[in-house]
PDB file of C-alpha atoms in Angstrom:
ATOM      1  CA  SER A 789      77.108  -5.681  34.619  1.00 67.00           C
ATOM      2  CA  GLU A 790      75.852  -8.380  37.007  1.00 65.00           C
ATOM      3  CA  LEU A 791      78.935 -10.548  36.526  1.00 68.00           C
ATOM      4  CA  GLU A 792      81.319  -7.663  37.206  1.00 73.00           C
ATOM      5  CA  ARG A 793      79.343  -6.649  40.310  1.00 73.00           C
ATOM      6  CA  LEU A 794      79.355 -10.283  41.454  1.00 72.00           C
ATOM      7  CA  GLU A 795      83.131 -10.485  41.104  1.00 75.00           C
ATOM      8  CA  THR A 796      83.518  -7.191  43.020  1.00 79.00           C
ATOM      9  CA  LEU A 797      81.305  -8.355  45.937  1.00 74.00           C
ATOM     10  CA  THR A 798      83.032 -11.713  46.041  1.00 78.00           C
ATOM     11  CA  GLY A 799      86.428 -10.001  46.258  1.00 78.00           C
ATOM     12  CA  THR A 800      85.150  -7.628  48.951  1.00 76.00           C
ATOM     13  CA  LEU A 801      83.702 -10.449  51.061  1.00 75.00           C
ATOM     14  CA  ARG A 802      86.872 -12.464  50.724  1.00 77.00           C
ATOM     15  CA  GLY A 803      88.931  -9.448  51.887  1.00 76.00           C
ATOM     16  CA  LYS A 804      86.638  -8.809  54.871  1.00 72.00           C
ATOM     17  CA  LEU A 805      86.601 -12.484  55.773  1.00 71.00           C
ATOM     18  CA  ALA A 806      90.392 -12.622  55.697  1.00 74.00           C
ATOM     19  CA  ALA A 807      90.643  -9.448  57.836  1.00 72.00           C
ATOM     20  CA  ALA A 808      88.131 -10.828  60.359  1.00 68.00           C
ATOM     21  CA  MET A 809      90.024 -14.095  60.622  1.00 71.00           C
ATOM     22  CA  ALA A 810      93.288 -12.190  61.194  1.00 72.00           C
ATOM     23  CA  ARG A 811      91.791  -9.936  63.915  1.00 68.00           C
ATOM     24  CA  LYS A 812      90.130 -12.903  65.601  1.00 66.00           C
ATOM     25  CA  ALA A 813      93.520 -14.574  65.836  1.00 68.00           C
ATOM     26  CA  ASP A 814      95.014 -11.456  67.603  1.00 66.00           C
ATOM     27  CA  GLY A 815      92.858 -11.776  70.721  1.00 58.00           C
ATOM     28  CA  ALA A 816      89.626 -10.689  72.321  1.00 49.00           C
ATOM     29  CA  ALA A 817      89.669  -7.145  70.982  1.00 48.00           C
ATOM     30  CA  GLY A 818      90.441  -8.472  67.571  1.00 49.00           C
ATOM     31  CA  GLY A 819      87.577 -10.926  67.985  1.00 50.00           C
ATOM     32  CA  SER A 820      85.070  -8.121  68.650  1.00 54.00           C
ATOM     33  CA  ASP A 821      86.357  -6.273  65.579  1.00 60.00           C
ATOM     34  CA  ALA A 822      85.982  -9.473  63.550  1.00 55.00           C
ATOM     35  CA  ALA A 823      82.360  -9.778  64.662  1.00 59.00           C
ATOM     36  CA  GLU A 824      81.751  -6.199  63.553  1.00 64.00           C
ATOM     37  CA  LEU A 825      83.316  -6.985  60.170  1.00 61.00           C
ATOM     38  CA  VAL A 826      81.133 -10.070  59.743  1.00 61.00           C
ATOM     39  CA  ALA A 827      78.025  -8.136  60.745  1.00 63.00           C
ATOM     40  CA  GLY A 828      78.941  -5.365  58.364  1.00 60.00           C
ATOM     41  CA  SER A 829      79.178  -7.859  55.546  1.00 66.00           C
ATOM     42  CA  GLY A 830      75.487  -8.849  55.831  1.00 68.00           C
ATOM     43  CA  LEU A 831      74.320  -6.321  53.284  1.00 69.00           C
ATOM     44  CA  ALA A 832      77.018  -7.491  50.926  1.00 71.00           C
ATOM     45  CA  LEU A 833      75.828 -11.095  51.357  1.00 74.00           C
ATOM     46  CA  LEU A 834      72.217 -10.105  50.627  1.00 75.00           C
ATOM     47  CA  GLU A 835      73.309  -8.269  47.507  1.00 74.00           C
ATOM     48  CA  LEU A 836      75.424 -11.282  46.570  1.00 75.00           C
ATOM     49  CA  LYS A 837      72.363 -13.545  46.826  1.00 81.00           C
ATOM     50  CA  GLN A 838      70.346 -11.153  44.656  1.00 81.00           C
ATOM     51  CA  LEU A 839      73.126 -11.008  42.118  1.00 78.00           C
ATOM     52  CA  ASN A 840      73.454 -14.796  42.159  1.00 79.00           C
ATOM     53  CA  ARG A 841      69.699 -15.212  41.544  1.00 83.00           C
ATOM     54  CA  ARG A 842      69.854 -12.628  38.776  1.00 81.00           C
ATOM     55  CA  VAL A 843      72.838 -14.389  37.193  1.00 80.00           C
ATOM     56  CA  TRP A 844      70.957 -17.708  37.152  1.00 85.00           C
ATOM     57  CA  GLU A 845      67.950 -15.977  35.609  1.00 84.00           C
ATOM     58  CA  LEU A 846      70.230 -14.590  32.913  1.00 84.00           C
ATOM     59  CA  VAL A 847      71.708 -18.050  32.396  1.00 85.00           C
ATOM     60  CA  GLY A 848      68.170 -19.435  31.890  1.00 87.00           C
ATOM     61  CA  GLU A 849      67.347 -16.636  29.443  1.00 88.00           C
ATOM     62  CA  TYR A 850      70.591 -17.254  27.564  1.00 88.00           C
ATOM     63  CA  LYS A 851      69.793 -20.995  27.392  1.00 91.00           C
ATOM     64  CA  GLU A 852      66.329 -20.308  26.005  1.00 90.00           C
ATOM     65  CA  GLY A 853      67.791 -17.911  23.476  1.00 89.00           C
ATOM     66  CA  THR A 854      70.410 -20.484  22.533  1.00 91.00           C
ATOM     67  CA  GLN A 855      67.721 -23.155  22.082  1.00 90.00           C
ATOM     68  CA  ARG A 856      65.680 -20.831  19.886  1.00 89.00           C
ATOM     69  CA  ALA A 857      68.766 -19.993  17.869  1.00 90.00           C
ATOM     70  CA  ASN A 858      69.624 -23.700  17.535  1.00 91.00           C
ATOM     71  CA  ALA A 859      66.065 -24.451  16.409  1.00 90.00           C
ATOM     72  CA  GLY A 860      66.353 -21.728  13.779  1.00 89.00           C
ATOM     73  CA  VAL A 861      69.693 -23.107  12.642  1.00 92.00           C
ATOM     74  CA  ASP A 862      68.254 -26.666  12.447  1.00 91.00           C
ATOM     75  CA  ALA A 863      65.290 -25.430  10.413  1.00 91.00           C
ATOM     76  CA  ALA A 864      67.612 -23.511   8.118  1.00 92.00           C
ATOM     77  CA  GLU A 865      69.845 -26.574   7.690  1.00 93.00           C
ATOM     78  CA  LEU A 866      66.814 -28.761   6.892  1.00 93.00           C
ATOM     79  CA  LYS A 867      65.580 -26.208   4.377  1.00 94.00           C
ATOM     80  CA  LEU A 868      69.057 -26.050   2.896  1.00 94.00           C
ATOM     81  CA  GLN A 869      69.144 -29.844   2.544  1.00 94.00           C
ATOM     82  CA  ASN A 870      65.753 -29.810   0.818  1.00 94.00           C
ATOM     83  CA  LEU A 871      66.913 -27.089  -1.535  1.00 95.00           C
ATOM     84  CA  GLN A 872      70.086 -29.024  -2.268  1.00 94.00           C
ATOM     85  CA  TYR A 873      68.014 -32.130  -3.036  1.00 95.00           C
ATOM     86  CA  GLU A 874      65.717 -30.181  -5.352  1.00 95.00           C
ATOM     87  CA  LYS A 875      68.730 -28.547  -6.989  1.00 94.00           C
ATOM     88  CA  ASN A 876      70.361 -31.933  -7.631  1.00 94.00           C
ATOM     89  CA  HIS A 877      67.074 -33.298  -8.973  1.00 94.00           C
ATOM     90  CA  PHE A 878      66.687 -30.403 -11.384  1.00 94.00           C
ATOM     91  CA  LEU A 879      70.311 -30.720 -12.454  1.00 93.00           C
ATOM     92  CA  ARG A 880      69.777 -34.417 -13.226  1.00 92.00           C
ATOM     93  CA  GLU A 881      66.638 -33.586 -15.198  1.00 90.00           C
ATOM     94  CA  ILE A 882      68.464 -30.883 -17.134  1.00 88.00           C
ATOM     95  CA  THR A 883      71.297 -33.292 -17.908  1.00 87.00           C
ATOM     96  CA  HIS A 884      68.810 -35.942 -18.975  1.00 85.00           C
ATOM     97  CA  LEU A 885      66.985 -33.521 -21.252  1.00 79.00           C
ATOM     98  CA  ARG A 886      70.223 -32.265 -22.764  1.00 79.00           C
ATOM     99  CA  ASP A 887      71.326 -35.841 -23.475  1.00 76.00           C
ATOM    100  CA  PHE A 888      67.897 -36.874 -24.785  1.00 66.00           C
ATOM    101  CA  ARG A 889      67.768 -37.933 -28.407  1.00 62.00           C
ATOM    102  CA  GLN A 890      64.464 -37.895 -30.205  1.00 55.00           C
ATOM    103  CA  ASP A 891      65.300 -40.968 -32.273  1.00 53.00           C
ATOM    104  CA  ALA A 892      66.138 -42.991 -29.144  1.00 50.00           C
ATOM    105  CA  GLY A 893      62.495 -43.748 -28.365  1.00 49.00           C
ATOM    106  CA  PRO A 894      59.581 -44.908 -30.487  1.00 59.00           C
ATOM    107  CA  ARG A 895      59.226 -42.714 -33.530  1.00 70.00           C
ATOM    108  CA  ILE A 896      55.889 -41.028 -34.062  1.00 73.00           C
ATOM    109  CA  GLU A 897      54.818 -40.595 -37.651  1.00 79.00           C
ATOM    110  CA  LEU A 898      53.654 -37.013 -38.076  1.00 81.00           C
ATOM    111  CA  LEU A 899      52.027 -35.253 -40.966  1.00 79.00           C
ATOM    112  CA  PRO A 900      54.439 -33.533 -43.355  1.00 84.00           C
ATOM    113  CA  GLU A 901      54.882 -29.861 -42.678  1.00 83.00           C
ATOM    114  CA  SER A 902      52.966 -28.907 -45.806  1.00 83.00           C
ATOM    115  CA  GLU A 903      49.952 -31.029 -44.794  1.00 85.00           C
ATOM    116  CA  PHE A 904      50.238 -29.741 -41.231  1.00 84.00           C
ATOM    117  CA  ALA A 905      50.007 -26.151 -42.470  1.00 84.00           C
ATOM    118  CA  ALA A 906      46.881 -27.038 -44.436  1.00 84.00           C
ATOM    119  CA  ALA A 907      45.138 -29.180 -41.783  1.00 84.00           C
ATOM    120  CA  ALA A 908      46.097 -27.469 -38.510  1.00 85.00           C
ATOM    121  CA  PRO A 909      43.721 -24.980 -36.874  1.00 85.00           C
ATOM    122  CA  GLU A 910      44.724 -21.368 -36.397  1.00 84.00           C
ATOM    123  CA  GLU A 911      45.958 -21.777 -32.811  1.00 84.00           C
ATOM    124  CA  LEU A 912      48.441 -24.453 -33.909  1.00 85.00           C
ATOM    125  CA  ARG A 913      49.639 -22.610 -37.010  1.00 81.00           C
ATOM    126  CA  GLY A 914      50.512 -19.449 -35.070  1.00 80.00           C
ATOM    127  CA  THR A 915      54.118 -20.493 -34.371  1.00 81.00           C
ATOM    128  CA  SER A 916      56.539 -21.001 -37.229  1.00 81.00           C
ATOM    129  CA  LYS A 917      59.405 -23.453 -37.249  1.00 81.00           C
ATOM    130  CA  ALA A 918      61.959 -20.687 -37.695  1.00 82.00           C
ATOM    131  CA  ALA A 919      60.677 -18.684 -34.709  1.00 84.00           C
ATOM    132  CA  ASP A 920      60.349 -21.569 -32.219  1.00 85.00           C
ATOM    133  CA  PRO A 921      61.269 -25.070 -33.469  1.00 85.00           C
ATOM    134  CA  HIS A 922      60.339 -26.724 -30.172  1.00 85.00           C
ATOM    135  CA  GLN A 923      56.857 -25.203 -29.995  1.00 88.00           C
ATOM    136  CA  PHE A 924      56.360 -25.942 -33.685  1.00 87.00           C
ATOM    137  CA  HIS A 925      57.098 -29.619 -33.029  1.00 87.00           C
ATOM    138  CA  LEU A 926      54.741 -29.611 -30.025  1.00 87.00           C
ATOM    139  CA  ASN A 927      51.984 -28.158 -32.233  1.00 88.00           C
ATOM    140  CA  ARG A 928      52.510 -30.961 -34.757  1.00 87.00           C
ATOM    141  CA  LEU A 929      52.256 -33.509 -31.947  1.00 88.00           C
ATOM    142  CA  GLU A 930      49.066 -31.852 -30.687  1.00 89.00           C
ATOM    143  CA  LEU A 931      47.483 -32.047 -34.145  1.00 87.00           C
ATOM    144  CA  GLU A 932      48.483 -35.704 -34.394  1.00 89.00           C
ATOM    145  CA  ARG A 933      46.914 -36.370 -30.990  1.00 89.00           C
ATOM    146  CA  ARG A 934      43.644 -34.691 -31.971  1.00 89.00           C
ATOM    147  CA  GLN A 935      43.426 -36.552 -35.262  1.00 89.00           C
ATOM    148  CA  ARG A 936      44.128 -39.886 -33.610  1.00 89.00           C
ATOM    149  CA  GLU A 937      41.532 -39.216 -30.926  1.00 91.00           C
ATOM    150  CA  SER A 938      38.998 -38.452 -33.677  1.00 91.00           C
ATOM    151  CA  LEU A 939      39.907 -41.659 -35.521  1.00 91.00           C
ATOM    152  CA  CYS A 940      39.641 -43.667 -32.309  1.00 93.00           C
ATOM    153  CA  GLY A 941      36.181 -42.180 -31.716  1.00 92.00           C
ATOM    154  CA  GLU A 942      35.082 -43.135 -35.237  1.00 92.00           C
ATOM    155  CA  ARG A 943      36.544 -46.627 -34.765  1.00 93.00           C
ATOM    156  CA  ASP A 944      34.587 -47.085 -31.536  1.00 93.00           C
ATOM    157  CA  ALA A 945      31.407 -45.847 -33.226  1.00 92.00           C
ATOM    158  CA  ARG A 946      31.879 -48.285 -36.134  1.00 93.00           C
ATOM    159  CA  ALA A 947      32.586 -51.096 -33.689  1.00 92.00           C
ATOM    160  CA  ALA A 948      29.377 -50.284 -31.810  1.00 92.00           C
ATOM    161  CA  GLU A 949      27.411 -50.247 -35.080  1.00 93.00           C
ATOM    162  CA  ARG A 950      28.950 -53.587 -36.080  1.00 93.00           C
ATOM    163  CA  THR A 951      28.024 -55.086 -32.706  1.00 91.00           C
ATOM    164  CA  ALA A 952      24.466 -53.801 -33.023  1.00 91.00           C
ATOM    165  CA  ALA A 953      24.218 -55.152 -36.594  1.00 92.00           C
ATOM    166  CA  ALA A 954      25.543 -58.534 -35.434  1.00 91.00           C
ATOM    167  CA  GLU A 955      22.905 -58.623 -32.708  1.00 90.00           C
ATOM    168  CA  ARG A 956      20.165 -57.771 -35.207  1.00 90.00           C
ATOM    169  CA  ASN A 957      21.433 -60.414 -37.629  1.00 90.00           C
ATOM    170  CA  ALA A 958      21.473 -62.967 -34.815  1.00 89.00           C
ATOM    171  CA  GLU A 959      17.868 -62.135 -34.020  1.00 87.00           C
ATOM    172  CA  LYS A 960      16.871 -62.419 -37.684  1.00 87.00           C
ATOM    173  CA  ARG A 961      18.814 -65.667 -38.045  1.00 85.00           C
ATOM    174  CA  ALA A 962      17.011 -67.108 -35.035  1.00 83.00           C
ATOM    175  CA  PHE A 963      13.696 -65.994 -36.530  1.00 82.00           C
ATOM    176  CA  LEU A 964      14.520 -67.551 -39.922  1.00 81.00           C
ATOM    177  CA  GLU A 965      15.641 -70.786 -38.299  1.00 76.00           C
ATOM    178  CA  GLY A 966      12.358 -70.969 -36.428  1.00 77.00           C
ATOM    179  CA  LEU A 967      10.473 -70.101 -39.602  1.00 76.00           C
ATOM    180  CA  GLN A 968      12.324 -72.805 -41.506  1.00 71.00           C
ATOM    181  CA  ALA A 969      11.257 -75.353 -38.933  1.00 73.00           C
ATOM    182  CA  GLN A 970       7.667 -74.195 -39.251  1.00 74.00           C
ATOM    183  CA  LEU A 971       7.853 -74.406 -43.069  1.00 69.00           C
ATOM    184  CA  ALA A 972       9.262 -77.911 -42.838  1.00 67.00           C
ATOM    185  CA  SER A 973       6.409 -78.882 -40.539  1.00 72.00           C
ATOM    186  CA  LEU A 974       3.850 -77.355 -42.924  1.00 67.00           C
ATOM    187  CA  THR A 975       5.499 -79.112 -45.866  1.00 65.00           C
ATOM    188  CA  THR A 976       5.301 -82.442 -44.072  1.00 67.00           C
ATOM    189  CA  LEU A 977       1.644 -81.838 -43.281  1.00 63.00           C
ATOM    190  CA  SER A 978       0.868 -80.889 -46.909  1.00 64.00           C
ATOM    191  CA  LEU A 979       2.482 -84.010 -48.473  1.00 59.00           C
ATOM    192  CA  PRO A 980      -0.671 -86.221 -48.196  1.00 65.00           C
ATOM    193  CA  LEU A 981      -2.772 -83.478 -49.796  1.00 58.00           C
ATOM    194  CA  GLN A 982      -0.204 -83.020 -52.588  1.00 54.00           C
ATOM    195  CA  ARG A 983      -0.243 -86.760 -53.316  1.00 57.00           C
ATOM    196  CA  LEU A 984      -4.035 -86.755 -53.303  1.00 57.00           C
ATOM    197  CA  LEU A 985      -4.134 -83.866 -55.756  1.00 54.00           C
ATOM    198  CA  GLU A 986      -1.187 -85.262 -57.688  1.00 54.00           C
ATOM    199  CA  GLN A 987       0.772 -82.080 -57.049  1.00 55.00           C
ATOM    200  CA  LYS A 988       4.548 -81.939 -56.559  1.00 57.00           C
ATOM    201  CA  HIS A 989       5.085 -78.503 -55.071  1.00 51.00           C
ATOM    202  CA  THR A 990       7.419 -79.730 -52.349  1.00 57.00           C
ATOM    203  CA  GLN A 991       9.428 -81.819 -54.768  1.00 58.00           C
ATOM    204  CA  ARG A 992       9.785 -78.955 -57.235  1.00 60.00           C
ATOM    205  CA  TRP A 993      10.792 -76.594 -54.434  1.00 57.00           C
ATOM    206  CA  ASN A 994      13.529 -78.979 -53.307  1.00 60.00           C
ATOM    207  CA  GLU A 995      14.711 -79.358 -56.915  1.00 61.00           C
ATOM    208  CA  ARG A 996      14.937 -75.604 -57.439  1.00 63.00           C
ATOM    209  CA  ARG A 997      16.791 -75.184 -54.151  1.00 62.00           C
ATOM    210  CA  THR A 998      19.581 -77.551 -55.241  1.00 67.00           C
ATOM    211  CA  LEU A 999      19.575 -76.576 -58.919  1.00 65.00           C
ATOM    212  CA  HIS A1000      22.221 -73.858 -58.475  1.00 65.00           C
ATOM    213  CA  LEU A1001      24.730 -76.485 -57.402  1.00 65.00           C
ATOM    214  CA  LEU A1002      24.952 -77.845 -60.950  1.00 68.00           C
ATOM    215  CA  ALA A1003      27.178 -76.536 -63.685  1.00 73.00           C
ATOM    216  CA  PRO A1004      25.328 -74.596 -66.440  1.00 76.00           C
ATOM    217  CA  PRO A1005      25.295 -77.503 -68.969  1.00 80.00           C
ATOM    218  CA  LEU A1006      24.064 -79.991 -66.356  1.00 73.00           C
ATOM    219  CA  ARG A1007      21.569 -77.437 -65.097  1.00 72.00           C
ATOM    220  CA  ALA A1008      20.028 -77.046 -68.598  1.00 79.00           C
ATOM    221  CA  LEU A1009      19.899 -80.832 -69.031  1.00 78.00           C
ATOM    222  CA  TYR A1010      18.280 -81.260 -65.624  1.00 72.00           C
ATOM    223  CA  VAL A1011      15.625 -78.617 -66.373  1.00 74.00           C
ATOM    224  CA  ARG A1012      14.731 -80.370 -69.643  1.00 79.00           C
ATOM    225  CA  ALA A1013      14.515 -83.734 -67.875  1.00 76.00           C
ATOM    226  CA  VAL A1014      12.187 -82.259 -65.246  1.00 73.00           C
ATOM    227  CA  ALA A1015       9.980 -80.755 -67.955  1.00 74.00           C
ATOM    228  CA  TYR A1016       9.843 -84.114 -69.765  1.00 72.00           C
ATOM    229  CA  ARG A1017       8.917 -85.850 -66.528  1.00 69.00           C
ATOM    230  CA  ASP A1018       6.138 -83.417 -65.720  1.00 68.00           C
ATOM    231  CA  THR A1019       4.597 -83.621 -69.218  1.00 72.00           C
ATOM    232  CA  ALA A1020       5.225 -87.128 -70.548  1.00 73.00           C
ATOM    233  CA  ALA A1021       6.637 -89.461 -67.888  1.00 69.00           C
ATOM    234  CA  ARG A1022       5.247 -88.785 -64.430  1.00 65.00           C
ATOM    235  CA  HIS A1023       6.699 -92.064 -63.163  1.00 67.00           C
ATOM    236  CA  LEU A1024      10.225 -90.820 -63.900  1.00 66.00           C
ATOM    237  CA  GLU A1025      12.289 -89.972 -60.786  1.00 65.00           C
ATOM    238  CA  LEU A1026      15.001 -87.338 -60.878  1.00 62.00           C
ATOM    239  CA  SER A1027      17.407 -86.422 -58.081  1.00 62.00           C
ATOM    240  CA  ILE A1028      20.718 -84.663 -57.568  1.00 65.00           C
ATOM    241  CA  VAL A1029      23.192 -86.876 -55.718  1.00 66.00           C
ATOM    242  CA  GLY A1030      26.566 -85.721 -54.362  1.00 63.00           C
ATOM    243  CA  ASN A1031      28.514 -84.238 -51.475  1.00 61.00           C
ATOM    244  CA  LEU A1032      28.521 -80.455 -51.358  1.00 57.00           C
ATOM    245  CA  ALA A1033      31.733 -80.370 -49.329  1.00 55.00           C
ATOM    246  CA  GLU A1034      33.609 -82.298 -52.013  1.00 55.00           C
TER     247      GLU A1034
END
């Protein structure tokens, strides 16, 4: 491999360099031999440079591979943490559902099972209590929800009808109040003519309007007194005096 070849060249160059230094120390002849050794090591130096460049390229490739591997490990760890969180959440939900008691919350009044079997549609009666108690209870809740929605719709419709009737009654009441004012004005205008013709239509109308306030015996006595006044004693004055609130 490149590393083994690099170690071999390094050892070779070190050996040649040591031999050249030793020959150079022996004298002139040794110095010429040392120069030949150094010159002969040029190819080894060039190969050493190539191997060094190749080693650094491999180091860069290994770093990139390590970074990619670390990124994959980080992503896997993050995914593992998310899965652990979801697992713990589901475990808490399972524990909560196992510890849940139906009577702990607000109790919902459901139809008896016999009435449910008679009132429920076919899709809700398909599951029996013995086969699947949970689904059977859900079907009873679904029927209760549908019935309550229907009742709420009818309640809203009745409320709308009542509001519309109240508006119509208000309009009629306003019309009657205006009509009553007009009748009072006409009555006031007709009083001179009634006195001229010796008629007592307004007086009799007022008497009949308040006649129902009397008890039956007093009412009979009052009617007789009015008849006597109209036939025999026109100067007689009759009136009903009292406080209606009392």
